Structures are given as C-alpha cells and as structure tokens.
XYZ file of C-alpha atoms in Angstrom:
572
model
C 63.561 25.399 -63.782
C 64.999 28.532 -62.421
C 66.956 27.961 -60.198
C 67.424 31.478 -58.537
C 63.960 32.332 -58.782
C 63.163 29.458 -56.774
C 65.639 30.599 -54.311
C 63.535 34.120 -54.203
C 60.304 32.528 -53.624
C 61.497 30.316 -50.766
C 63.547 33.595 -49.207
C 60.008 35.381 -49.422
C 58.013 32.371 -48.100
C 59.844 29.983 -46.128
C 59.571 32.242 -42.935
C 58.166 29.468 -40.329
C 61.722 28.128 -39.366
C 64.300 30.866 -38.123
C 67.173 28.339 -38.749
C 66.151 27.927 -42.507
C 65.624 31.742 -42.674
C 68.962 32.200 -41.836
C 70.845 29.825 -43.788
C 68.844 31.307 -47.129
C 70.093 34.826 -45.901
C 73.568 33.481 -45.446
C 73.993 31.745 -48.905
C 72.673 34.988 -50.699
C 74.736 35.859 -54.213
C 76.705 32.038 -53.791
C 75.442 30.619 -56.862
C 77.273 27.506 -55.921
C 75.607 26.954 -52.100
C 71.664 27.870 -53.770
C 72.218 25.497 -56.775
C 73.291 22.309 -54.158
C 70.160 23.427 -52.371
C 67.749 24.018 -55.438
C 69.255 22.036 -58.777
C 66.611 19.262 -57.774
C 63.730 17.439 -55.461
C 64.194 14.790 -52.871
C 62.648 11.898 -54.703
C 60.206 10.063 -52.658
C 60.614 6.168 -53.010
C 60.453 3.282 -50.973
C 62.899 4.189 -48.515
C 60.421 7.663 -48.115
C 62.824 10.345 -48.278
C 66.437 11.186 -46.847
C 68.340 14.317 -47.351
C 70.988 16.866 -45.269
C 68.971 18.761 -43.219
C 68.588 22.496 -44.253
C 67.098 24.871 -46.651
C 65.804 24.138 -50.181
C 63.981 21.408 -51.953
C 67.256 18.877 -51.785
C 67.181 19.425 -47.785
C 64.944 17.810 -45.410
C 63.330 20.712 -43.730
C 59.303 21.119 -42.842
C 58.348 22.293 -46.243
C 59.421 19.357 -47.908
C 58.302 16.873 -44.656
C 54.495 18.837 -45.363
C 54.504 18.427 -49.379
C 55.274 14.511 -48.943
C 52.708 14.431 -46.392
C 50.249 16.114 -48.337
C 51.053 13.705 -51.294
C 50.784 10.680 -49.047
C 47.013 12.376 -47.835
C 45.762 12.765 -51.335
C 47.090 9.209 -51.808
C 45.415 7.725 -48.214
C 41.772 9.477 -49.628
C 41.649 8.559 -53.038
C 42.614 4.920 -51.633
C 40.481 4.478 -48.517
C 38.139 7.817 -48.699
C 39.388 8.060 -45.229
C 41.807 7.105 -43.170
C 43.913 7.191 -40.216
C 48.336 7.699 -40.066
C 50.377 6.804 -37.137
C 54.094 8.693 -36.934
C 56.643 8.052 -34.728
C 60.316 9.695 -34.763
C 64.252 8.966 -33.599
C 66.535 10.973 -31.795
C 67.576 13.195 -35.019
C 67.689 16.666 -35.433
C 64.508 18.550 -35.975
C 63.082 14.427 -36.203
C 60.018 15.509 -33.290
C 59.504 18.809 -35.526
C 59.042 16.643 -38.559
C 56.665 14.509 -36.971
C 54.090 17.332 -35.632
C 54.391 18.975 -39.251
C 53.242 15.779 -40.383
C 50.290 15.360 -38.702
C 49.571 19.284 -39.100
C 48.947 18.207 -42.467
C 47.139 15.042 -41.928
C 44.542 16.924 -39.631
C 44.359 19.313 -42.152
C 43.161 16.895 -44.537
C 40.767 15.052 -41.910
C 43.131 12.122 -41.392
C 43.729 11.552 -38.120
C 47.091 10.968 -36.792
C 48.519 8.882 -34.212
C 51.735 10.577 -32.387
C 54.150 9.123 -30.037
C 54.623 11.687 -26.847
C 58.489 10.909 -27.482
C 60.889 8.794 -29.708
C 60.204 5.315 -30.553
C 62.212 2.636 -32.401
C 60.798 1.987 -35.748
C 59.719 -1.737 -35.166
C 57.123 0.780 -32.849
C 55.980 2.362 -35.207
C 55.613 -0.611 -37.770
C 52.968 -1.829 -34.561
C 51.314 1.313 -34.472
C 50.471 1.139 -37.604
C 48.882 -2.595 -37.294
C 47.620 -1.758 -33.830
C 45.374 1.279 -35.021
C 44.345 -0.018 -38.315
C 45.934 2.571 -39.950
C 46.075 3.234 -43.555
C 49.717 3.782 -43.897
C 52.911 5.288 -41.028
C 55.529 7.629 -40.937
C 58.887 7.172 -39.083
C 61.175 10.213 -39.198
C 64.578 8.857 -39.520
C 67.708 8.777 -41.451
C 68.853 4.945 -40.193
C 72.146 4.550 -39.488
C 73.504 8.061 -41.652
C 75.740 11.049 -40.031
C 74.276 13.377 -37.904
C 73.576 15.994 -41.057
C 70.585 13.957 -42.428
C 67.475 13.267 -41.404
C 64.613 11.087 -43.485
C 60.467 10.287 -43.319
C 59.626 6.430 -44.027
C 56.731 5.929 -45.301
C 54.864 2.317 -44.824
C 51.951 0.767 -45.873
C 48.812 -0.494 -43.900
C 50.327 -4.294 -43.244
C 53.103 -2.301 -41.642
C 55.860 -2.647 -43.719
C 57.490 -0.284 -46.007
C 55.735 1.044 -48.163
C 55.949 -1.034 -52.085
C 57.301 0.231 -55.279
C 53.968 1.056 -56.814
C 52.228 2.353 -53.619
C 55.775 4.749 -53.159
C 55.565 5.919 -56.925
C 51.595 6.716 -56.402
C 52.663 8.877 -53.562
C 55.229 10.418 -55.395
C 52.918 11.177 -58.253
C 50.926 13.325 -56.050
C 54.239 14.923 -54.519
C 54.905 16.126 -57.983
C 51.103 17.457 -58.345
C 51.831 19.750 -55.346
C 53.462 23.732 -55.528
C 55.285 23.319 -52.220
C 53.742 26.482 -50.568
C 50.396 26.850 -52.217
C 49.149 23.717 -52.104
C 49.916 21.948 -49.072
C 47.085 22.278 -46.011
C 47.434 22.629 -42.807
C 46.630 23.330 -39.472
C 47.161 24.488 -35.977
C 48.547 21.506 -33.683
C 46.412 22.353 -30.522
C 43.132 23.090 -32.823
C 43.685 19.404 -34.375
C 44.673 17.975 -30.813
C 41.440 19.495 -29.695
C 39.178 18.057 -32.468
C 40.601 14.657 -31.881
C 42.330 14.901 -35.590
C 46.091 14.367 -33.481
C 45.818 12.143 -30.967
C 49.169 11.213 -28.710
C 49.517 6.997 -28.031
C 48.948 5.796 -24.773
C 51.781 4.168 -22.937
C 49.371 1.414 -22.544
C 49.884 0.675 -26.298
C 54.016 0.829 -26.013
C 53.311 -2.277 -22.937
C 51.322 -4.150 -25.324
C 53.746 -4.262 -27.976
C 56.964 -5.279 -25.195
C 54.517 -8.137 -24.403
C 54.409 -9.054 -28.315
C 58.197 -9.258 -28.056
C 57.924 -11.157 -25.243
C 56.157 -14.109 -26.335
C 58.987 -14.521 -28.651
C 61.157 -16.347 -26.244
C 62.626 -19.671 -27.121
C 63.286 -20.660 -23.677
C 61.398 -18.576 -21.150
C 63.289 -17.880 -17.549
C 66.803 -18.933 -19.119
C 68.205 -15.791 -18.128
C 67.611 -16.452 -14.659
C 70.532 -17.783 -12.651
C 72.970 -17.330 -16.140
C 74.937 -14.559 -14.547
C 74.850 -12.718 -17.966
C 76.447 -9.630 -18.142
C 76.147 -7.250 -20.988
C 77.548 -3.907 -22.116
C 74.685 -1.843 -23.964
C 74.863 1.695 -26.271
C 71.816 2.956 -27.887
C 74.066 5.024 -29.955
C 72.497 7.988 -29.062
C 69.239 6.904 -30.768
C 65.444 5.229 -29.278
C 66.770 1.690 -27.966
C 67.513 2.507 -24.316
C 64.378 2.216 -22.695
C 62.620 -0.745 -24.473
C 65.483 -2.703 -25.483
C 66.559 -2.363 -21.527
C 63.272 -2.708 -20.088
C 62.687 -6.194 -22.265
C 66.324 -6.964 -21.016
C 65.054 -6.692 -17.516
C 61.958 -8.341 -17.776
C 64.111 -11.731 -19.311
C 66.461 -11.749 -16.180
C 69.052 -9.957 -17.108
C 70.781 -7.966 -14.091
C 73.954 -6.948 -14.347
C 73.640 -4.170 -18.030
C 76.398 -1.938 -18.346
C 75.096 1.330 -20.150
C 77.810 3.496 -22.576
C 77.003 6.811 -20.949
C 78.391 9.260 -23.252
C 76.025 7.347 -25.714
C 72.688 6.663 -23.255
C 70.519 9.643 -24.223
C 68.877 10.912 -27.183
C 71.310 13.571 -29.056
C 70.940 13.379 -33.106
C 74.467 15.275 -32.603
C 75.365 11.799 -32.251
C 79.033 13.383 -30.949
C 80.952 9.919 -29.886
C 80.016 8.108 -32.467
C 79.621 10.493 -36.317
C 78.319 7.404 -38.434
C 76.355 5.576 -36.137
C 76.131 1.837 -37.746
C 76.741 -0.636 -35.579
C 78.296 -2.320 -39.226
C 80.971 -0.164 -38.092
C 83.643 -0.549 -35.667
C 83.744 2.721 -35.338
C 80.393 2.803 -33.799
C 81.265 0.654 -31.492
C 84.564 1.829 -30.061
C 83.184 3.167 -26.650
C 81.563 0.038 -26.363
C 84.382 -1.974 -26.905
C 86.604 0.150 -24.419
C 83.397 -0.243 -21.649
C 84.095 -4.075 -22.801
C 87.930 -3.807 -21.579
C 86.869 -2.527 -18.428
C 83.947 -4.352 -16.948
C 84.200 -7.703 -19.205
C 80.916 -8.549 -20.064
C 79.782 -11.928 -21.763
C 78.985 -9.572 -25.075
C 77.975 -6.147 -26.179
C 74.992 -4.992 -27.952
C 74.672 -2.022 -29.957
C 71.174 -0.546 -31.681
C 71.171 2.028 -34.316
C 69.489 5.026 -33.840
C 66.500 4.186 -34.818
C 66.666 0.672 -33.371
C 65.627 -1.374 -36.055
C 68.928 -2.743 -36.579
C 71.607 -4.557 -33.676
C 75.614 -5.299 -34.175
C 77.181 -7.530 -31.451
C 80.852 -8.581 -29.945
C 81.439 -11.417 -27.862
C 83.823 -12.046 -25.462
C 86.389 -14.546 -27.735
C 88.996 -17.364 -26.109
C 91.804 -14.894 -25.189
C 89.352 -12.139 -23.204
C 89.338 -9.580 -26.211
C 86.133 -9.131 -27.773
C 85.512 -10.183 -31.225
C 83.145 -8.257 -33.320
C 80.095 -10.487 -35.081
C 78.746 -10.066 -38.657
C 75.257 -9.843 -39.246
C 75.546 -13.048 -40.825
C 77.077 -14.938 -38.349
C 74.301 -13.333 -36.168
C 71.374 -14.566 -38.246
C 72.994 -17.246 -37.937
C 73.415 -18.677 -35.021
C 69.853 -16.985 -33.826
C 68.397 -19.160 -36.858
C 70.328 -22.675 -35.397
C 69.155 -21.093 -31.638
C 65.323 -21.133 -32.826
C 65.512 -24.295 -35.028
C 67.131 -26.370 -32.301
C 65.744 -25.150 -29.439
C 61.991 -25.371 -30.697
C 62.666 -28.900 -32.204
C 64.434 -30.194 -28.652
C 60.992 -28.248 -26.930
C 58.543 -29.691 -29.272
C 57.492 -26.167 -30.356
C 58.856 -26.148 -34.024
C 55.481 -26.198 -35.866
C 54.767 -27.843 -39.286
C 56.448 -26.891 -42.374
C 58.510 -24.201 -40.346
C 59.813 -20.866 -42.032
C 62.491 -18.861 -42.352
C 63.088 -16.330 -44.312
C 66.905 -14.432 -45.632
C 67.517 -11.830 -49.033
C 69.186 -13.359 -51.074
C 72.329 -11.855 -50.074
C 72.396 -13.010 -46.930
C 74.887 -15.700 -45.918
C 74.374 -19.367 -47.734
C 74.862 -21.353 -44.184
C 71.599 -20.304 -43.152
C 70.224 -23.197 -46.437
C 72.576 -26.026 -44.040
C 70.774 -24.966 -40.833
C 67.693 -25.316 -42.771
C 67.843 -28.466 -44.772
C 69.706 -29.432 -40.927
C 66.559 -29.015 -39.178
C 63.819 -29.838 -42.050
C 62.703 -26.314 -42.126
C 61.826 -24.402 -45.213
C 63.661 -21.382 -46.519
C 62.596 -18.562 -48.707
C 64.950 -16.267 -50.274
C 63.952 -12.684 -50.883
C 65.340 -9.390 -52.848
C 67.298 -7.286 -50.922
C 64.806 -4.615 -48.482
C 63.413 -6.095 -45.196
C 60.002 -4.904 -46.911
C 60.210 -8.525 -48.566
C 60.499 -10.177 -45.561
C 57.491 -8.686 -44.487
C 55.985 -9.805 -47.783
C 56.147 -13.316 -46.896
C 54.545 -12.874 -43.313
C 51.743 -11.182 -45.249
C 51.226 -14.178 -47.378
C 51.517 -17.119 -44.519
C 48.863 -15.191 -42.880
C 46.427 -14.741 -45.683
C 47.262 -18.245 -46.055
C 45.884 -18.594 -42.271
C 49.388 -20.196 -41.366
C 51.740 -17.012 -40.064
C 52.480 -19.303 -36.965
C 55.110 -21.055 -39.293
C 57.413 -18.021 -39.632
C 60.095 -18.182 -37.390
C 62.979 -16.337 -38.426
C 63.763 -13.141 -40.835
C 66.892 -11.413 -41.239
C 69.064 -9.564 -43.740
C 73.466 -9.382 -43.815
C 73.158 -5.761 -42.230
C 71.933 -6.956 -39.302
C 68.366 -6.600 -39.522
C 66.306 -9.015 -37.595
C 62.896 -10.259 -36.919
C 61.343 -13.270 -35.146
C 57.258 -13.620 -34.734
C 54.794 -11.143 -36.835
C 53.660 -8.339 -34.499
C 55.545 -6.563 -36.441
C 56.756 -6.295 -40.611
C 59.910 -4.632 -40.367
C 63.311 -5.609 -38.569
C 63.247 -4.988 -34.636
C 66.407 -4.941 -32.642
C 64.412 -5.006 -29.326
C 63.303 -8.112 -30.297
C 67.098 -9.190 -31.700
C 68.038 -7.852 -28.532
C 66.458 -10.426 -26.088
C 66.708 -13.424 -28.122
C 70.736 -12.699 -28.577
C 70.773 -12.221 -24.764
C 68.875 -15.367 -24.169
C 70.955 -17.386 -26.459
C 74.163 -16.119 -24.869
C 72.651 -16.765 -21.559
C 71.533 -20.839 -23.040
C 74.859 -21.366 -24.247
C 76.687 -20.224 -21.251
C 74.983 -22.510 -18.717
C 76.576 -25.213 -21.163
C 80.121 -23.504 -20.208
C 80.025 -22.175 -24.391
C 80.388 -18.490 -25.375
C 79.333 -17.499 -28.450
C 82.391 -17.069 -30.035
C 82.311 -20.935 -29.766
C 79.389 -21.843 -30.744
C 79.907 -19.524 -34.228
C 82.927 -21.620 -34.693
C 80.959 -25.077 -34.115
C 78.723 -23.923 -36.739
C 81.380 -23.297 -39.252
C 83.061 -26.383 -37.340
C 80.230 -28.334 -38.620
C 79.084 -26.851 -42.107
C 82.200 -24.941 -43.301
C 83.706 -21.542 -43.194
C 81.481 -19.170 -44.858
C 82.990 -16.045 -45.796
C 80.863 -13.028 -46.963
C 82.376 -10.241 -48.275
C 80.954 -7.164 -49.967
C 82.880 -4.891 -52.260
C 81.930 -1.640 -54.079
C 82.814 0.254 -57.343
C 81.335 3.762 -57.562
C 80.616 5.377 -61.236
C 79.598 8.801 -60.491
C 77.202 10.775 -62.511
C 75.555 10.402 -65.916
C 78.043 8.275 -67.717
C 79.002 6.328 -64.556
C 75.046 5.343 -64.663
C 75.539 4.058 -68.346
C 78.485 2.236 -67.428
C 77.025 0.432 -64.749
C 74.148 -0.390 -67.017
C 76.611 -2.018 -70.136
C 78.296 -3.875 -67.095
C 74.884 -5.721 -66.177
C 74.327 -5.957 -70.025
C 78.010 -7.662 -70.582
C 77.490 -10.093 -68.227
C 73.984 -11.112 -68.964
C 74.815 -11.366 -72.232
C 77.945 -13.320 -71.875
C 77.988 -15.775 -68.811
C 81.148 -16.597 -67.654
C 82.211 -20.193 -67.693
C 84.272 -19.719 -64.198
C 85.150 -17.119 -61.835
C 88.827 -17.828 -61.006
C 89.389 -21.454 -60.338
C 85.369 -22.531 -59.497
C 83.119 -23.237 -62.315
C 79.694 -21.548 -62.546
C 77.225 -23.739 -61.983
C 74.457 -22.275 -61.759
C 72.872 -18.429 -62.838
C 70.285 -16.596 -61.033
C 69.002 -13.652 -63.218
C 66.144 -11.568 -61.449
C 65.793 -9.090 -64.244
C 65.308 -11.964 -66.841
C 63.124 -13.989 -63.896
C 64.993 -17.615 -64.780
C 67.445 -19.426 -62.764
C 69.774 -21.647 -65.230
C 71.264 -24.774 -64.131
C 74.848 -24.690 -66.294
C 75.219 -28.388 -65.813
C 71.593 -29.825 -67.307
C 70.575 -26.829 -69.233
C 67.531 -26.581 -66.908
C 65.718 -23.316 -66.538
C 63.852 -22.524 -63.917
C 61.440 -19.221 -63.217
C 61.941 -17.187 -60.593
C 59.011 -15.406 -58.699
C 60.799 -12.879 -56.946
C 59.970 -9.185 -58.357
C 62.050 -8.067 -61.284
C 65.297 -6.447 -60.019
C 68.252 -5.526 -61.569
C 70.659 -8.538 -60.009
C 72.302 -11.377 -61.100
C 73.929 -14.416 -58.841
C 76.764 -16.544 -60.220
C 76.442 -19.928 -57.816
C 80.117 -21.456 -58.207
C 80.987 -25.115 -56.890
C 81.744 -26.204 -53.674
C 78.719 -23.604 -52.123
C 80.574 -20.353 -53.086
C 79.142 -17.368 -54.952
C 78.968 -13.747 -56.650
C 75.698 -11.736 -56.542
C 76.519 -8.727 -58.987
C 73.517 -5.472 -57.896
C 73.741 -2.074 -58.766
C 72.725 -0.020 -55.660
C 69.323 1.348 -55.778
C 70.455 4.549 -53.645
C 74.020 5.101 -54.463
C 75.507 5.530 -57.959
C 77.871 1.934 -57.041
C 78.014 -1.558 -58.306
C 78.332 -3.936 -55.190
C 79.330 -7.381 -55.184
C 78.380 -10.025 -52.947
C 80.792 -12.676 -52.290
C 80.816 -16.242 -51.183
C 83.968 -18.191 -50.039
C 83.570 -21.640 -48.641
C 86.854 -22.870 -46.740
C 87.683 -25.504 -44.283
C 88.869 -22.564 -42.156
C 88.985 -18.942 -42.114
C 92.487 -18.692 -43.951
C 91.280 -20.727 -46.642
C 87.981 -19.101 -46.522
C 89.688 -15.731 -46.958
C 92.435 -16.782 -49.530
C 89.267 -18.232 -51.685
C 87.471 -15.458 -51.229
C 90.250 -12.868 -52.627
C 90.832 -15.460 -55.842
C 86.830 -14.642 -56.776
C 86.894 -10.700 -56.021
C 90.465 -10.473 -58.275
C 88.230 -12.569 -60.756
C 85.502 -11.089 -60.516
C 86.809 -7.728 -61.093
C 88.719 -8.666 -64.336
C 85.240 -10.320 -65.784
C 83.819 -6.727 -65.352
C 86.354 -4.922 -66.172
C 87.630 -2.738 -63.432
C-alpha cells in the first residue's frame, strides 16, 4: 500500500466535509501525521467500528461510516434479498452526520432505513430494531471513550450485537469495496421522499418506556418513599427517558447536574465519561454534598450503561461497583418476586463469567438458575434468544456484566440503563421505607455470604512482539497448571479455548459449551478466583480477581496475596 498516494486520492476526492478538507490540507508534507491517518483500516468487528474522529481510513469520518454501510447492505441483500435497517445515534461529534450518511447509503441500495429525529440511548435502538423487523441496526457511538472518538455498532436482527461470523461477513464485503468508487448513495430528501428514510414516530419511543415499565418489581413503591436522587446524563442520551421513566415510578424530588444535562460530545466536565470512573462522577458527587440525596445515578453517553453512589452511615457518599450493583438488583428481583408470588418456574439469571461469584449464593439462595456467559453483553442476549425459541423467555429475570451493564425483561438484547435506572430507584425507595439505605443492605449481603472482592488488573505488551508474548503467556499456563496461587490451592480449571472444565480434586472433566475464547479461570478454595483474558480490543492481558474475606480488610489483604501470585506465575 502506498501510503502517500492514498493520501493524494483522498485530498482529490474527499471534498464533501470542509473539516476533513482542511485537516488533509493542514497535514500536507508531515509524513508522520498522513501515515497515523493512512498506515491502516478501521477493522470492522463485533463492536462495529471505533476510531478518532478525522481524516483518513484510521479516522471515523463519513467515508469510512458509508463503506461499512455499504458492506453491511451487500451483506443485508445477499442474506434477506431485502431488507430494512434502523439507526439511531448519541450525543458525539459528527454522531447525527454519521447516521444520515448511513441511511444515504441504505436508500441507495433500496433498504429502507429507520432514523430517530434526535439521539436515543442504545437499548432504543436495540427495540427499533425488534420493533420494525429489521434485518440488522446501527448505533453511532463510541461508549464510554473521550470526546475524540466516535464509533457505528452494528447489530443483528434479534437485536443484539451483531456475532462473530455475521461481523466478519460484513467485514468481508468492507474489504470488497474501493472507498470512493464503490459505495452508493443518495440524496437524503429524494430517499425521505420515496419512503427509502423514514424518521420513527414518537409513538414508537412511548411504546418502548411502557416495555420498561412492566419491569417493576413492586409497582407504586416510589410513592410516599420521599426518594431523592441526584442525576447526570454525562452529557450523553439518558436525560429525557431515564427522567421521564423516573417520573412516571413516583419519583419527585431529581436533582439534575447542569453543566452535564444536555447533549455536547465535547463532553467538557467530564473528558472520559465512564461512570467506572470517579472522575465521571465528580460533579455529581459535589451536587451530592450539597442537596444530599438518598443516591446518585450516572448514565454513559450512550446510556446503555449506569454507575451509582449511595448515601453511606457517616453522610458521605460511597461509590458502588457494578458488581455490588448486579448484585443487590439480582437479591431485589429474587426476593421480591418470591415474597409476591411472581418468581416463575425454573427462574433465570444470567452474569459473564467475570462478573462477581456472589451472584451463584443469591442464586442457589433463592432456587434460581444461573448461566454464566463470555464476556460481551451480546451473550446475554444469546440466552434470551434461546428461552424464547424455547417458548419460555418469561423465565429470564436478570442480566448483567462487572461494568455495569444491566438488563431485566427481553424487550430488548442489549444492556439498558433506563431500565437499571428505575429498578435501582425502586429498590432504594423499598429499602428505605424499611429505614435501610443501600449502603446497608450491600453490607447485609456480604454480612450474610462473605466479602467478595473483585479486582481487575492489567499488563499491556505493545506491538508485534508484545502480541507473541501475550500468546506464550496463555500457552505457559495452559500447559502447566499451577498447583496454588499464593496460599489457596487450585481447585478447579476452566479453559474456554480447550472447551473442558477440570475438577483438580477428582480428575473430572467436564465440557464447556460456551464459544471458544481465549480465557482461562483458576477457581481457588474457599470461593476465590483468577480469570486470566487477553483483551480482544487492547494489546493487554487482564486479570480477574476473586478474594473471599470475612470483611473488607481481609477481603483486600487476600486479594493482594493472589495478584502478587499471580503475577510471579506469569512472569511479570
């Protein structure tokens, strides 16, 4: 590939976007700046695409948002012979551009598009998709990245992310495609006119809040609970659904962060905005300080995803994991349906498999069955696809993943934080007519069950050799079980590349039926673990830990003895 005569072609034809014009003019003769921008392709996967915004073909930019889309049209007609997209957006930069490129394209190609008139969370879209019958959605989004990216996920016709092989057909056809010559197209108003673009009704957006309505555990608890909450959007597509749902429950008194209420992909107050981060969450926490609410609730920008803090014993506010979270939301649903008599037969709930371990107490607590999934909320969905080819979806309750992704009922197949939203507000609400916060009833749980500790630590090998390193880890270990980590024996090996789970104690072997995947879990005695996985997006090795304690000291002094060990059995 030539690199600078790629740059030449794209300064000749890339003339449809004055901001990309300018930034080709402005890099001229900096071999450095064109090679970032040209040395390679976004690669389409599973996640879509996600990239800095900009010029080239490693940027996001409307070039490379029309040859994806023309890849996922050839794949939608050689598929279904017709078909039908919907696309919905966030609050990132150029993320509304993006979208009307997209179904540009799709016209062009006689798909018809479904468009949202303005942002939507991406649990919206995943209903769109399932509302319309569509053949497959787009969301623009980058998640939870900095302001400079921006990203196009791509799902499938059951609404969740699109699979591996579905992904890799698309991006078969990407790679068919010259980026200028062979990508259609056509003028929005034209296809708006012909009924090839047509915008969703707000009729559709009602129909969905009344999905997430019929989710409630305990209908009208709100009322007369006093709750108060502090709420951010972070910038991003939460504010008016996840505060219209909140109104519609009972809840009165909402506290907005203003500097953080309306849409700007600037995202100014808050540069990484993941409510994983404290750091996200700082003008919530000083709104907190001020007006003392009973918690705070934070959505990414794209609302799929909620973080929490509760108000703890001493009036400060204590920030919640996503697996404490799941957590108590999982104990909420189990107990609540079983004291209503709504828990149905054989009930389900569903966690990755590196999602805290106390969710398999609450389970085997309440007689419930739990499935453990690879890591991608795409899974999740996976298993609602199944109950209901099955003809028994109604006994999913619960999904979530550690980075707090969440999802109760199946309107929808991906994680919804509108949905996480009201059921977190109605449990707070529940627990405070009994006089208990949530800080307290997190701390009855691990009262009850044990401390449970999760911890996740990353090693980064960069480039080529770093790749081949993290590959002769995997193999060392696979090849050479350990017989303890620090002071707990293994007990037990989980080895989803291999497929077998090992029982160390009766020689045992078990398969596994989760897809192949690159991971391996070390179960050590008394409940505590190590899940060793390679990151499919970043060139790191991340480790997964489990520490069990009595309390959190202990939990935290066991935890350290297992990443110290774990880090001399690999090396590093």
């Amino acid at each position: 590939m030539d690199i600078m005569k790629l740059y030449e072609t794209w300064l000749e034809k890339a003339t449809e976007d004055a901001d990309l014009i300018a930034e080709l003019k402005k890099i001229e003769g900096n071999e450095t700046e064109i090679n970032d921008r040209f040395y390679t392709s976004l690669k389409f996967g599973t996640a879509g695409l996600r990239g800095v915004i900009g010029a080239g073909t490693n940027r996001m930019n409307i070039y490379v948002v029309r040859q994806a889309t023309q890849g996922l049209a050839n794949y939608v007609l050689a598929k279904y012979g017709k078909g039908a997209v919907a696309i919905s957006h966030d609050s990132r930069i150029k993320a509304d551009l993006f979208m009307n490129e997209a179904a540009k394209v799709l016209a062009a190609n006689g798909i018809k598009a479904y468009i949202t008139t303005e942002l939507q969370p991406t649990p919206v879209l995943s209903y769109l998709v399932r509302f319309f019958g569509c053949q497959a959605g787009i969301m623009v989004t980058a998640s939870h990245n900095a302001a400079k990216y921006n990203g196009y996920k791509a799902y499938g016709e059951d609404g969740c992310q699109m699979t591996d092989n579905a992904a890799q057909a698309v991006y078969d056809e990407i790679c068919k495609l010259d980026i200028f010559e062979d990508v259609k197209t056509m003028d929005f108003d034209e296809a708006v006119e012909k009924g090839l673009i047509e915008y969703v009704d707000d009729s559709v957006y009602d129909s969905y809040l009344e999905k997430v309505m019929e989710q409630q555990i305990n209908p009208g608890i709100c009322e007369g609970a006093d709750l108060k909450v502090v709420y951010t959007p972070l910038n991003g597509c939460g504010n008016k659904l996840v505060r219209k749902v909140l109104a519609k429950i009972g809840v009165k008194e909402i506290h907005i962060v203003k500097e953080q209420e309306l849409p700007d992909g600037n995202f100014t107050t808050c540069p990484y905005p993941n409510p994983e981060m404290k750091e996200a969450l700082q003008k919530g926490l000083e709104l907190c300080e001020e007006v003392q609410p009973d918690l705070l609730l934070a959505t990414d920008p794209d609302s799929d995803r909620v973080g929490i803090a509760v108000k703890d014993y001493d009036g400060s506010y204590r920030l919640i994991t996503g697996n404490e979270d799941g957590a108590m939301l999982t104990n909420y649903i189990l107990s609540c349906r079983k004291a209503n008599g709504t828990l149905p037969e054989k009930p389900v709930v569903v966690k990755t498999i590196v999602t805290t371990m106390l969710v398999n107490k609450l389970c085997e607590k309440y007689g419930c069955e739990l499935k453990n999934v690879l890591t991608g909320f795409k899974y999740i969905g996976e298993v609602i696809l199944n109950l209901e080819k099955q003809g028994e979806e109604n006994r999913y309750l619960f999904g979530f993943e550690e980075s707090y992704g969440y999802l109760a009922g199946t309107y929808v197949r991906d994680k919804d934080a509108v949905v996480a939203s009201m059921l977190v507000c109605e449990m707070a609400a529940y627990y405070k007519k009994q006089n208990k916060s949530l800080a307290a009833v997190i701390d009855g749980l691990y009262k009850e069950f044990g401390y449970y500790l999760n911890r996740t630590v990353s090693f980064e090998f960069e480039g080529a050799e770093g790749m081949k390193k993290m590959a002769d880890l995997m193999t060392a270990v696979r090849d050479k079980i350990p017989a303890a980590v620090g002071d707990f024996k293994v007990i037990k090996v989980s080895d989803y590349q291999l497929k077998t789970e090992t029982d160390l104690l009766t020689g045992a072997v078990e398969k596994l039926t989760l897809p192949t995947s690159n991971v391996i879990a070390l179960h050590l005695e008394g409940g505590n673990a190590v899940i060793i996985r390679p990151s499919g997006t970043e060139p790191k090795i991340k480790l997964y830990i489990t520490a069990v304690g009595d309390g959190k000291e202990n939990a935290e002094e066991i935890c350290c003895g297992i990443i110290e060990a774990s880090k001399k059995l690999l090396g590093l």
